[in-house]
Amino acid sequence: MIESLAPFRETFEKELDAYRANLPKTNLYQPIDYILSLGGKRIRPLLVLLAGKAYRGDDLSLYPAAIAIEVFHNFSLVHDDIMDEAPLRRGKPTVHAKWNDNAAILSGDAMLIEAYKLLAKSSREKLPEIIDLFNTTSVEVCEGQQSDMDFETREDVSLEEYIQMIKHKTAVLLGCALKMGGILGGASEEDQQNLYDFGVKAGIGFQIQDDYLDAFGDPETFGKQVGGDILSNKKTFLTIAALKEANGSVRSELEGIFFQERIQEPQQKVSRVLEIYKELGIDRLSRNESDSYFQSAHDLLKKLDIDDAARRGFFAFLEALQVRKS
Amino acid sequence: MIESLAPFRETFEKELDAYRANLPKTNLYQPIDYILSLGGKRIRPLLVLLAGKAYRGDDLSLYPAAIAIEVFHNFSLVHDDIMDEAPLRRGKPTVHAKWNDNAAILSGDAMLIEAYKLLAKSSREKLPEIIDLFNTTSVEVCEGQQSDMDFETREDVSLEEYIQMIKHKTAVLLGCALKMGGILGGASEEDQQNLYDFGVKAGIGFQIQDDYLDAFGDPETFGKQVGGDILSNKKTFLTIAALKEANGSVRSELEGIFFQERIQEPQQKVSRVLEIYKELGIDRLSRNESDSYFQSAHDLLKKLDIDDAARRGFFAFLEALQVRKS
């Protein structure tokens, strides 16, 4: 749990429970109720509330939008899990594993529409901006997932393309959540844009940091298996930067490891790749890159026209992202 | 082609071509461009135009909404085809067959969002009604598909449930298309409702007629294999009505045929089921039922506050539905 978002969590969970309780009791909605019951950090909807309340105190109109963002996020998880053939999500069976692919496809579709239904509760005056923002964001999330899949079979992904992919796949939804809170809370257009950019920068920084931690993180505190990305030949900021930096025999060795499975033994593979990363300075380079995004995010927060208490909430959120423990 | 919709077709196809030409040239959008290129009768988008123009002549704002309805319809085809494992659509490979399931899931998702993007071009003033109508309709289409899948493993589906399923799966989108045209064209609320109800009644009548033709249609003019529903044990108005009407040994025989595959030889199965249908009067009963829906649709048209030329267009459309040749 991120502490700065904690004050909003209890009410949000209550509102989400009420939403779930009102879903029809038919087969279409059971997977929707299930996936929403699995918990998670609820970062995206809580960002709607953090931003909205920074401008307009306790506005109940924020909750449908916050739930919409969470429902959309879970839609993308349900469909991504089918595509990735993932058996588990938050330690529980994924929707397609518990039901079947068809149920997961169709319930996911219904969740995407449900998100629009929730957004449609916004005031007439604000609806066009809300819908435009959500349309742009949600199709970018699809584009990000498509790029991620495309990258699996490509050997020439550039760092720019990679950053564009993580921006779309994860960062824009954070920006969208924050901007939506800003729109509903009555932020100026300038603040709306700064909120959006803050979310995007923080999201990209977080994702690059996640790539770094997957290779260099502390196995005690990093939630996933350290070295997992290397073992699965996943394209990350680190692999792409390493292939870019490496020359001659080192480059051939890396290509052999990632594209031709030259090293079969898992522990040996991870050790050798980490050695190469260190020789090339990829650990420092990726740290610098995520820090630079976090710094941009930090600078954007200073520009927001909000009171100090609210700003402290944003700074605390950003700090929490940077000391990732789970 | 339905003649009464022909006057709108050429411009619609031009607008749709322009829309397709503007889609990004990335992997996500290729299946979207492909499925939209396969043609089809374009009934739904042309109904937006038929209704819209009945109230407000030549309004260009109708086209994005008409395209949205066609894109949504094709989204539902792409996802349904995955679920049904259908290899062909309009004589060409389905999206999941030409690419793969993942591409079909993700491009379908993007199409659903694209539909909202197109609807968001509506005037600020009309947007809330348009979005509400589309939200309600699109989630009902999902509910219809879910019921259709649920029915496959159920032996106790009632006629009421069946009609509710075909209403959701196919009829509400016709109602939605017509009402959307009405909203954009400036129809009164009463006319909007009558347009919607007209579309729903006509859609249900058409679907029951389709069930009838699958059993009793002229093999020369019916587009599909006559008896196909019987061979695949599909639940249709006819099977459900027959199981309801039949008693004693006839009922046992029907249950044996449909639920226990008692007759293996295709021609023998079709002949025996048709015999039973005739003995029970299911041919007359289903004809009466579809006629009754067509009559209700007909009566609703008389109430519309439009000029005679426009009304003739609607009547001609309804008539064309009733003399189905393809």
XYZ file of C-alpha atoms in Angstrom:
652
model
C 0.000 0.000 0.000
C 1.195 3.472 -0.841
C 0.750 5.552 2.280
C -0.097 8.853 0.629
C -3.054 7.174 -1.087
C -4.225 5.437 2.109
C -6.652 8.188 3.185
C -8.773 7.539 0.075
C -8.606 3.795 0.123
C -11.309 2.894 2.619
C -14.036 4.985 0.998
C -12.971 3.838 -2.436
C -13.200 0.171 -1.444
C -16.670 0.825 0.003
C -17.806 2.477 -3.215
C -16.295 -0.337 -5.265
C -18.060 -2.913 -3.079
C -21.353 -1.094 -3.639
C -20.706 -1.093 -7.384
C -19.966 -4.836 -7.346
C -23.063 -5.551 -5.264
C -25.193 -3.822 -7.907
C -23.865 -5.834 -10.838
C -26.429 -8.226 -12.364
C -26.135 -11.768 -11.029
C -25.721 -13.363 -14.462
C -22.828 -15.324 -15.978
C -21.507 -12.306 -17.864
C -20.873 -10.382 -14.665
C -19.456 -13.112 -12.423
C -15.912 -12.803 -13.810
C -16.174 -9.018 -13.444
C -17.116 -9.338 -9.787
C -14.348 -11.913 -9.330
C -11.470 -9.954 -10.846
C -12.482 -6.811 -8.924
C -12.532 -8.846 -5.711
C -8.876 -9.846 -6.046
C -7.681 -6.563 -4.622
C -4.456 -4.980 -5.747
C -3.031 -1.619 -4.817
C -5.816 0.362 -6.541
C -3.219 2.992 -7.478
C -5.040 4.260 -10.574
C -8.454 4.963 -9.015
C -6.810 6.423 -5.919
C -4.915 8.833 -8.185
C -8.269 10.082 -9.509
C -9.226 10.821 -5.920
C -5.827 12.282 -4.948
C -5.954 14.699 -7.878
C -9.667 15.475 -7.673
C -9.594 16.217 -3.976
C -6.509 18.413 -4.339
C -8.771 20.838 -6.193
C -12.214 20.391 -4.748
C -12.139 18.691 -1.348
C -14.658 15.941 -0.945
C -16.433 15.544 -4.260
C -18.577 12.433 -4.558
C -18.673 12.740 -8.349
C -15.086 11.466 -8.337
C -16.041 7.922 -7.352
C -17.724 6.720 -10.548
C -14.706 7.958 -12.522
C -12.309 6.290 -10.082
C -14.229 3.013 -10.365
C -14.272 3.391 -14.167
C -10.471 3.611 -14.206
C -10.160 0.516 -11.998
C -12.689 -1.422 -14.104
C -10.818 -0.458 -17.277
C -7.489 -1.470 -15.744
C -8.956 -4.846 -14.811
C -10.437 -5.230 -18.310
C -6.925 -4.860 -19.702
C -5.589 -7.413 -17.202
C -8.294 -9.953 -18.117
C -7.604 -9.674 -21.849
C -3.800 -9.470 -21.438
C -3.880 -12.598 -19.265
C -5.616 -14.515 -22.080
C -2.987 -13.303 -24.557
C -0.108 -14.128 -22.203
C -1.711 -17.450 -21.183
C -1.123 -16.411 -17.573
C -2.501 -18.908 -15.032
C -2.372 -16.622 -11.992
C -3.196 -13.013 -11.191
C -2.595 -11.743 -7.658
C -2.031 -15.330 -6.554
C -5.460 -16.457 -7.756
C -6.570 -18.132 -11.001
C -6.942 -15.707 -13.885
C -10.444 -15.298 -15.358
C -9.731 -17.444 -18.424
C -8.200 -20.132 -16.183
C -11.146 -20.141 -13.749
C -13.800 -19.962 -16.494
C -12.551 -20.184 -20.080
C -11.221 -17.966 -22.866
C -14.674 -17.121 -24.179
C -15.944 -15.982 -20.796
C -12.793 -13.893 -20.362
C -13.126 -12.271 -23.787
C -16.792 -11.433 -23.335
C -16.626 -10.305 -19.709
C -13.632 -8.176 -20.620
C -15.660 -6.540 -23.390
C -18.451 -5.861 -20.924
C -15.952 -4.309 -18.482
C -14.717 -1.915 -21.129
C -18.310 -0.836 -21.745
C -18.958 -0.688 -17.990
C -16.079 1.777 -17.708
C -17.853 4.052 -20.202
C -21.128 3.599 -18.306
C -19.440 4.823 -15.146
C -17.815 7.764 -16.931
C -21.208 8.696 -18.387
C -22.262 9.662 -14.856
C -20.038 12.732 -15.160
C -21.773 16.097 -15.495
C -23.025 16.980 -18.999
C -20.611 19.875 -19.003
C -17.520 17.764 -18.351
C -18.510 14.615 -20.230
C -16.952 15.497 -23.614
C -13.498 16.115 -22.093
C -13.749 12.996 -19.936
C -14.751 10.800 -22.877
C -12.087 12.270 -25.166
C -9.382 11.709 -22.566
C -10.524 8.166 -21.915
C -10.850 7.322 -25.628
C -7.329 8.528 -26.342
C -5.883 6.719 -23.348
C -7.658 3.409 -23.739
C -6.730 2.988 -27.387
C -3.115 3.852 -26.494
C -3.201 1.068 -23.895
C -4.206 -1.325 -26.713
C -1.407 0.073 -28.889
C 1.055 -0.529 -26.050
C -0.056 -4.129 -25.647
C 0.215 -4.639 -29.419
C 3.770 -3.213 -29.466
C 4.723 -5.387 -26.499
C 3.555 -8.464 -28.446
C 5.236 -7.239 -31.646
C 8.542 -6.771 -29.804
C 8.631 -10.458 -28.840
C 9.511 -11.435 -32.395
C 11.740 -8.461 -33.213
C 15.479 -8.158 -32.620
C 15.850 -4.490 -33.565
C 13.681 -2.663 -31.021
C 15.130 0.778 -30.256
C 15.122 2.442 -26.823
C 12.759 5.094 -28.174
C 10.301 2.438 -29.329
C 10.598 0.663 -25.998
C 9.869 3.812 -24.021
C 6.927 4.583 -26.290
C 5.615 1.065 -25.615
C 5.813 1.312 -21.813
C 4.395 4.816 -22.003
C 1.327 3.462 -23.794
C 1.038 0.171 -21.993
C 1.244 1.533 -18.457
C 2.108 5.213 -18.054
C -0.714 6.961 -19.932
C -3.365 5.364 -17.704
C -1.686 6.944 -14.654
C -1.662 10.274 -16.468
C -5.294 9.778 -17.469
C -6.350 8.984 -13.892
C -4.671 12.118 -12.565
C -5.967 14.383 -15.322
C -9.468 12.992 -14.900
C -9.344 13.855 -11.211
C -8.124 17.291 -12.238
C -10.932 17.823 -14.754
C -13.589 16.713 -12.268
C -12.005 18.734 -9.464
C -11.925 21.871 -11.595
C -8.166 22.214 -12.218
C -7.029 24.762 -14.822
C -6.117 23.404 -18.247
C -2.475 24.000 -17.441
C -2.740 21.978 -14.240
C -4.643 19.232 -16.067
C -1.775 18.929 -18.520
C 0.822 18.974 -15.752
C -1.057 16.283 -13.850
C -1.169 14.153 -16.993
C 2.516 14.660 -17.744
C 3.391 13.950 -14.104
C 1.588 10.600 -14.303
C 3.253 9.689 -17.585
C 6.773 10.612 -16.416
C 6.323 8.838 -13.085
C 4.914 5.785 -14.876
C 7.802 5.528 -17.329
C 10.316 6.040 -14.514
C 8.608 3.334 -12.493
C 8.637 0.868 -15.372
C 12.330 1.405 -16.132
C 13.049 1.038 -12.415
C 11.072 -2.200 -12.484
C 13.270 -3.456 -15.332
C 16.342 -2.499 -13.296
C 15.063 -4.222 -10.155
C 14.273 -7.387 -12.080
C 17.996 -7.677 -12.751
C 19.632 -5.891 -9.827
C 16.931 -5.802 -7.147
C 17.207 -7.262 -3.675
C 15.636 -10.752 -3.806
C 14.389 -10.139 -0.255
C 12.279 -7.111 -1.122
C 11.617 -7.396 -4.888
C 8.277 -9.147 -5.250
C 9.173 -11.226 -8.302
C 12.000 -13.633 -9.136
C 15.172 -11.602 -9.730
C 16.501 -12.443 -13.202
C 13.071 -13.480 -14.467
C 13.199 -11.085 -17.426
C 16.620 -12.421 -18.447
C 15.466 -16.032 -18.258
C 12.418 -15.319 -20.425
C 14.429 -13.247 -22.955
C 12.028 -10.396 -22.299
C 12.841 -7.171 -24.057
C 13.410 -4.578 -21.356
C 15.166 -1.258 -21.066
C 18.249 -3.209 -19.961
C 18.413 -5.714 -22.800
C 17.805 -3.059 -25.422
C 20.313 -0.622 -23.914
C 22.893 -3.413 -23.618
C 22.500 -4.430 -27.260
C 22.851 -0.771 -28.202
C 25.967 -0.184 -26.097
C 27.719 -3.456 -26.840
C 30.178 -3.844 -29.712
C 32.026 -6.683 -31.361
C 32.270 -9.923 -29.457
C 30.170 -8.741 -26.494
C 27.347 -7.852 -28.804
C 27.555 -11.224 -30.542
C 27.562 -12.950 -27.170
C 24.468 -11.044 -26.008
C 22.637 -11.756 -29.256
C 23.573 -15.406 -28.898
C 22.180 -15.486 -25.375
C 18.935 -13.648 -26.084
C 18.095 -14.711 -29.634
C 19.670 -18.159 -29.949
C 19.417 -19.466 -26.383
C 23.180 -20.061 -26.312
C 23.220 -20.566 -22.529
C 20.714 -23.146 -21.345
C 21.536 -23.331 -17.648
C 19.388 -20.683 -15.875
C 21.756 -19.540 -13.131
C 24.677 -19.366 -15.553
C 22.601 -17.347 -18.000
C 21.533 -14.789 -15.389
C 25.081 -14.409 -14.001
C 26.674 -13.920 -17.391
C 24.087 -11.368 -18.524
C 24.434 -9.425 -15.272
C 28.217 -9.419 -15.709
C 27.857 -7.999 -19.198
C 25.315 -5.420 -17.989
C 27.820 -4.253 -15.362
C 30.716 -4.152 -17.823
C 28.618 -1.993 -20.130
C 27.373 0.208 -17.288
C 23.749 -0.706 -17.962
C 22.915 -0.727 -14.250
C 24.024 2.897 -13.901
C 22.506 3.895 -17.244
C 19.064 2.493 -16.415
C 19.158 3.997 -12.926
C 20.006 7.381 -14.448
C 17.186 7.038 -16.943
C 14.503 6.232 -14.365
C 15.851 8.939 -12.044
C 15.625 11.444 -14.849
C 11.940 10.587 -15.423
C 11.253 10.756 -11.693
C 12.977 14.155 -11.584
C 10.800 15.483 -14.428
C 7.746 14.203 -12.572
C 8.969 15.945 -9.421
C 9.440 19.242 -11.233
C 5.935 19.092 -12.674
C 4.451 18.781 -9.183
C 6.001 22.094 -8.180
C 3.958 23.821 -10.876
C 0.542 22.668 -9.676
C -1.741 25.386 -8.330
C -2.730 23.497 -5.139
C -2.144 24.003 -1.429
C 0.894 22.600 0.373
C -0.898 19.759 2.105
C -2.190 18.451 -1.238
C 1.223 18.852 -2.857
C 2.813 16.857 -0.034
C 0.442 14.029 -0.923
C 1.734 13.994 -4.510
C 5.388 14.173 -3.422
C 4.835 11.314 -0.990
C 3.225 9.254 -3.774
C 6.181 9.876 -6.067
C 8.632 8.986 -3.316
C 6.784 5.770 -2.597
C 7.120 4.771 -6.246
C 10.865 5.248 -6.028
C 11.432 3.001 -3.047
C 9.623 0.039 -4.382
C 9.317 -2.720 -1.834
C 6.689 -4.943 -3.380
C -28.763 -5.070 -50.889
C -31.923 -3.584 -49.441
C -33.252 -1.158 -52.030
C -34.690 1.436 -49.656
C -31.250 1.851 -48.102
C -29.501 2.068 -51.474
C -29.617 5.874 -51.761
C -27.381 6.209 -48.701
C -24.993 3.425 -49.539
C -22.608 5.124 -51.928
C -21.862 8.097 -49.692
C -21.604 5.834 -46.678
C -19.053 3.603 -48.388
C -17.062 6.682 -49.377
C -17.051 7.960 -45.798
C -16.114 4.506 -44.513
C -13.260 4.316 -47.035
C -12.010 7.702 -45.843
C -12.192 6.484 -42.246
C -10.227 3.330 -43.126
C -7.636 5.336 -45.040
C -7.003 7.442 -41.933
C -6.394 4.494 -39.607
C -2.786 4.212 -38.398
C -0.719 1.763 -40.454
C 0.328 -0.362 -37.479
C -0.371 -4.018 -36.644
C -3.212 -3.147 -34.285
C -5.234 -1.543 -37.067
C -4.634 -3.970 -39.935
C -7.340 -6.404 -38.807
C -9.707 -3.452 -38.352
C -9.108 -2.288 -41.892
C -9.459 -5.883 -43.119
C -12.779 -6.728 -41.480
C -14.277 -3.408 -42.603
C -13.140 -4.151 -46.158
C -15.153 -7.388 -46.327
C -18.339 -5.548 -47.126
C -21.684 -6.825 -45.981
C -25.080 -5.200 -46.312
C -24.216 -2.280 -43.975
C -27.803 -2.351 -42.734
C -27.066 -0.864 -39.317
C -25.145 2.235 -40.412
C -27.587 2.827 -43.261
C -30.412 2.805 -40.701
C -28.665 5.661 -38.867
C -28.743 7.579 -42.144
C -32.310 6.563 -43.057
C -33.595 7.760 -39.683
C -31.393 10.831 -39.412
C -32.236 12.085 -42.882
C -35.961 11.522 -42.311
C -35.773 14.378 -39.817
C -33.027 16.620 -41.051
C -32.223 16.123 -44.698
C -28.560 15.940 -45.468
C -26.721 16.152 -42.171
C -23.032 15.286 -42.358
C -22.850 14.753 -38.594
C -24.665 11.462 -39.161
C -21.664 9.792 -40.784
C -19.347 9.400 -37.780
C -22.237 7.840 -35.843
C -23.093 5.551 -38.762
C -19.463 4.446 -39.015
C -19.369 3.957 -35.230
C -22.323 1.557 -35.448
C -20.658 -0.391 -38.272
C -17.316 -0.516 -36.417
C -19.087 -1.737 -33.283
C -20.989 -4.369 -35.251
C -17.725 -5.598 -36.749
C -16.085 -5.605 -33.301
C -18.813 -7.984 -32.146
C -18.289 -10.181 -35.219
C -14.515 -10.370 -34.641
C -14.912 -11.413 -31.003
C -17.877 -13.726 -31.654
C -15.909 -15.451 -34.419
C -13.112 -16.239 -31.947
C -15.654 -17.655 -29.488
C -17.409 -19.687 -32.183
C -14.087 -20.777 -33.750
C -15.513 -19.673 -37.099
C -13.038 -19.998 -39.987
C -14.921 -17.818 -42.470
C -16.798 -14.525 -42.461
C -18.380 -13.301 -45.652
C -16.467 -15.989 -47.524
C -13.074 -14.748 -46.316
C -10.892 -15.892 -43.401
C -11.999 -14.501 -40.050
C -9.573 -12.170 -38.259
C -8.427 -14.796 -35.764
C -7.924 -17.274 -38.627
C -5.941 -14.803 -40.764
C -3.863 -13.464 -37.853
C -4.352 -15.209 -34.512
C -6.604 -15.104 -31.448
C -4.515 -12.469 -29.708
C -4.604 -10.098 -32.659
C -8.366 -10.628 -32.914
C -8.943 -9.966 -29.215
C -6.830 -6.828 -29.176
C -8.003 -5.375 -32.481
C -11.569 -6.051 -31.389
C -10.936 -4.105 -28.197
C -9.522 -1.242 -30.229
C -12.603 -1.306 -32.486
C -14.916 -0.975 -29.510
C -12.940 2.075 -28.402
C -12.866 3.400 -31.971
C -16.662 3.291 -31.969
C -16.679 5.575 -28.935
C -14.114 7.835 -30.599
C -16.437 8.239 -33.558
C -19.458 8.873 -31.340
C -17.474 11.497 -29.449
C -17.627 13.634 -32.606
C -21.295 14.275 -31.845
C -22.236 17.758 -30.676
C -21.607 18.501 -26.974
C -25.321 18.944 -26.557
C -26.255 15.501 -27.877
C -23.264 13.538 -26.639
C -24.721 12.411 -23.273
C -27.812 10.856 -24.902
C -25.718 9.246 -27.640
C -23.256 7.742 -25.157
C -26.027 6.516 -22.830
C -27.862 4.856 -25.700
C -24.704 3.232 -26.983
C -23.589 2.074 -23.513
C -26.928 0.417 -22.858
C -27.038 -1.207 -26.263
C -23.481 -2.454 -26.414
C -23.583 -4.140 -23.029
C -26.895 -5.754 -24.018
C -25.192 -7.147 -27.119
C -22.611 -8.765 -24.800
C -25.433 -10.101 -22.621
C -27.081 -11.581 -25.706
C -23.892 -13.326 -26.755
C -23.448 -14.660 -23.209
C -27.023 -16.025 -23.162
C -26.498 -17.604 -26.571
C -23.424 -19.423 -25.239
C -25.225 -20.345 -21.989
C -28.122 -21.824 -23.970
C -25.801 -24.320 -25.681
C -25.523 -26.354 -22.489
C -29.089 -25.886 -21.256
C -32.113 -28.065 -22.074
C -34.746 -25.865 -20.413
C -34.569 -22.593 -22.354
C -38.009 -20.932 -22.516
C -39.403 -19.028 -25.501
C -39.318 -15.842 -23.426
C -35.626 -16.349 -22.680
C -34.935 -17.118 -26.324
C -36.677 -13.967 -27.524
C -34.827 -11.921 -24.902
C -31.552 -13.413 -26.183
C -32.173 -12.588 -29.867
C -33.458 -9.166 -28.822
C -30.145 -8.452 -27.105
C -27.872 -10.228 -29.528
C -29.241 -8.659 -32.706
C -32.368 -6.523 -32.398
C -31.284 -3.786 -29.975
C -28.458 -2.687 -32.268
C -30.997 -2.050 -35.042
C -33.089 -0.060 -32.564
C -29.999 1.802 -31.403
C -28.972 2.682 -34.983
C -32.431 4.070 -35.756
C -32.763 5.976 -32.499
C -29.275 7.416 -32.910
C -30.248 8.729 -36.321
C -33.372 10.154 -34.707
C -31.444 11.875 -31.922
C -28.949 13.383 -34.360
C -31.689 14.351 -36.791
C -33.681 16.089 -34.068
C -36.633 13.679 -33.693
C -38.953 14.193 -30.727
C -38.445 11.905 -27.743
C -41.596 10.047 -28.697
C -40.326 9.460 -32.220
C -36.926 8.399 -30.870
C -38.637 5.745 -28.771
C -40.814 4.611 -31.669
C -37.779 4.350 -33.932
C -36.019 2.256 -31.317
C -39.017 -0.009 -30.771
C -39.483 -0.342 -34.530
C -35.909 -1.564 -34.888
C -36.250 -4.022 -32.020
C -39.557 -5.469 -33.250
C -38.310 -5.734 -36.816
C -35.076 -7.343 -35.605
C -36.849 -9.966 -33.504
C -39.282 -10.701 -36.347
C -36.379 -11.064 -38.757
C -34.516 -13.463 -36.470
C -37.555 -15.700 -35.908
C -38.135 -15.666 -39.670
C -34.500 -16.665 -40.119
C -35.050 -19.621 -37.780
C -38.132 -20.572 -39.821
C -36.302 -20.297 -43.138
C -33.445 -22.429 -41.855
C -35.964 -25.263 -41.552
C -38.601 -24.492 -44.163
C -36.900 -22.069 -46.535
C -36.415 -22.571 -50.240
C -32.931 -24.050 -50.729
C -32.710 -22.038 -53.964
C -33.079 -18.631 -52.317
C -32.071 -19.169 -48.656
C -28.389 -18.261 -48.371
C -27.414 -20.973 -45.909
C -27.840 -24.759 -45.844
C -31.480 -25.549 -45.086
C -31.623 -27.757 -41.989
C -28.286 -26.465 -40.695
C -29.728 -25.471 -37.326
C -31.303 -28.918 -36.902
C -28.048 -30.688 -37.741
C -26.081 -28.605 -35.245
C -28.748 -28.982 -32.505
C -28.928 -25.204 -32.338
C -31.538 -23.797 -30.011
C -33.904 -21.766 -32.162
C -37.447 -20.511 -31.892
C -38.526 -23.743 -33.612
C -36.735 -26.238 -31.382
C -37.841 -24.475 -28.225
C -41.452 -24.085 -29.393
C -41.527 -27.749 -30.475
C -40.251 -28.979 -27.105
C -42.874 -26.794 -25.443
C -45.749 -28.014 -27.633
C -44.798 -31.681 -27.729
C -46.120 -34.195 -25.207
C -45.460 -37.815 -24.326
C -43.641 -39.887 -26.888
C -43.118 -37.033 -29.369
C -41.424 -34.968 -26.699
C -39.177 -37.898 -25.730
C -38.317 -38.435 -29.369
C -37.384 -34.762 -29.870
C -35.289 -34.725 -26.703
C -33.575 -37.881 -27.884
C -32.791 -36.291 -31.243
C -31.547 -32.949 -29.905
C -29.919 -33.880 -26.597
C -28.772 -37.481 -27.128
C -27.999 -37.495 -30.865
C -30.391 -40.426 -31.366
C -30.405 -40.004 -35.144
C -26.933 -39.936 -36.642
C -27.742 -39.841 -40.356
C -28.064 -36.149 -41.362
C -30.810 -36.358 -43.980
C -32.875 -38.685 -41.813
C -32.475 -36.346 -38.833
C -33.612 -33.274 -40.766
C -36.593 -35.082 -42.325
C -37.826 -36.514 -39.050
C -37.507 -33.190 -37.197
C -39.335 -31.357 -39.994
C -42.100 -33.969 -39.848
C -42.488 -33.432 -36.125
C -42.440 -29.657 -36.578
C -45.291 -29.925 -39.078
C -47.298 -32.315 -36.894
C -46.983 -29.832 -34.022
C -47.778 -26.846 -36.241
C -44.423 -25.216 -35.478
C -44.124 -23.901 -39.039
C -47.389 -21.961 -38.693
C -46.636 -20.945 -35.123
C -43.233 -19.471 -35.954
C -44.598 -17.727 -39.042
C -47.350 -16.192 -36.917
C -44.831 -15.077 -34.334
C -42.532 -13.331 -36.799
C -45.524 -11.817 -38.594
C -46.779 -10.451 -35.324
C -43.427 -8.730 -34.654
C -43.370 -7.372 -38.211
C -46.925 -6.079 -37.720
C -45.951 -4.287 -34.493
C -43.001 -2.765 -36.324
C -45.340 -1.691 -39.129
C -47.745 -0.028 -36.696
C -44.927 1.927 -35.058
C -43.921 3.420 -38.397
C -47.353 4.958 -38.801
C -46.781 6.994 -35.656
C -43.582 8.707 -36.797
C -43.816 12.454 -37.350
C -42.101 12.445 -40.760
C -43.159 13.179 -44.321
C -44.618 10.515 -46.603
C -41.516 10.065 -48.741
C -39.423 9.301 -45.652
C -42.091 6.966 -44.284
C -42.156 5.069 -47.571
C -38.429 4.438 -47.093
C -39.078 2.800 -43.725
C -41.977 0.724 -45.039
C -39.870 -0.439 -47.949
C -37.066 -1.412 -45.565
C -39.485 -3.429 -43.435
C -40.926 -5.128 -46.490
C -37.467 -6.037 -47.728
C -36.760 -7.735 -44.406
C -39.845 -9.869 -44.852
C -39.001 -11.161 -48.285
C -35.589 -12.398 -47.452
C -33.734 -13.639 -50.474
C -30.174 -13.859 -49.180
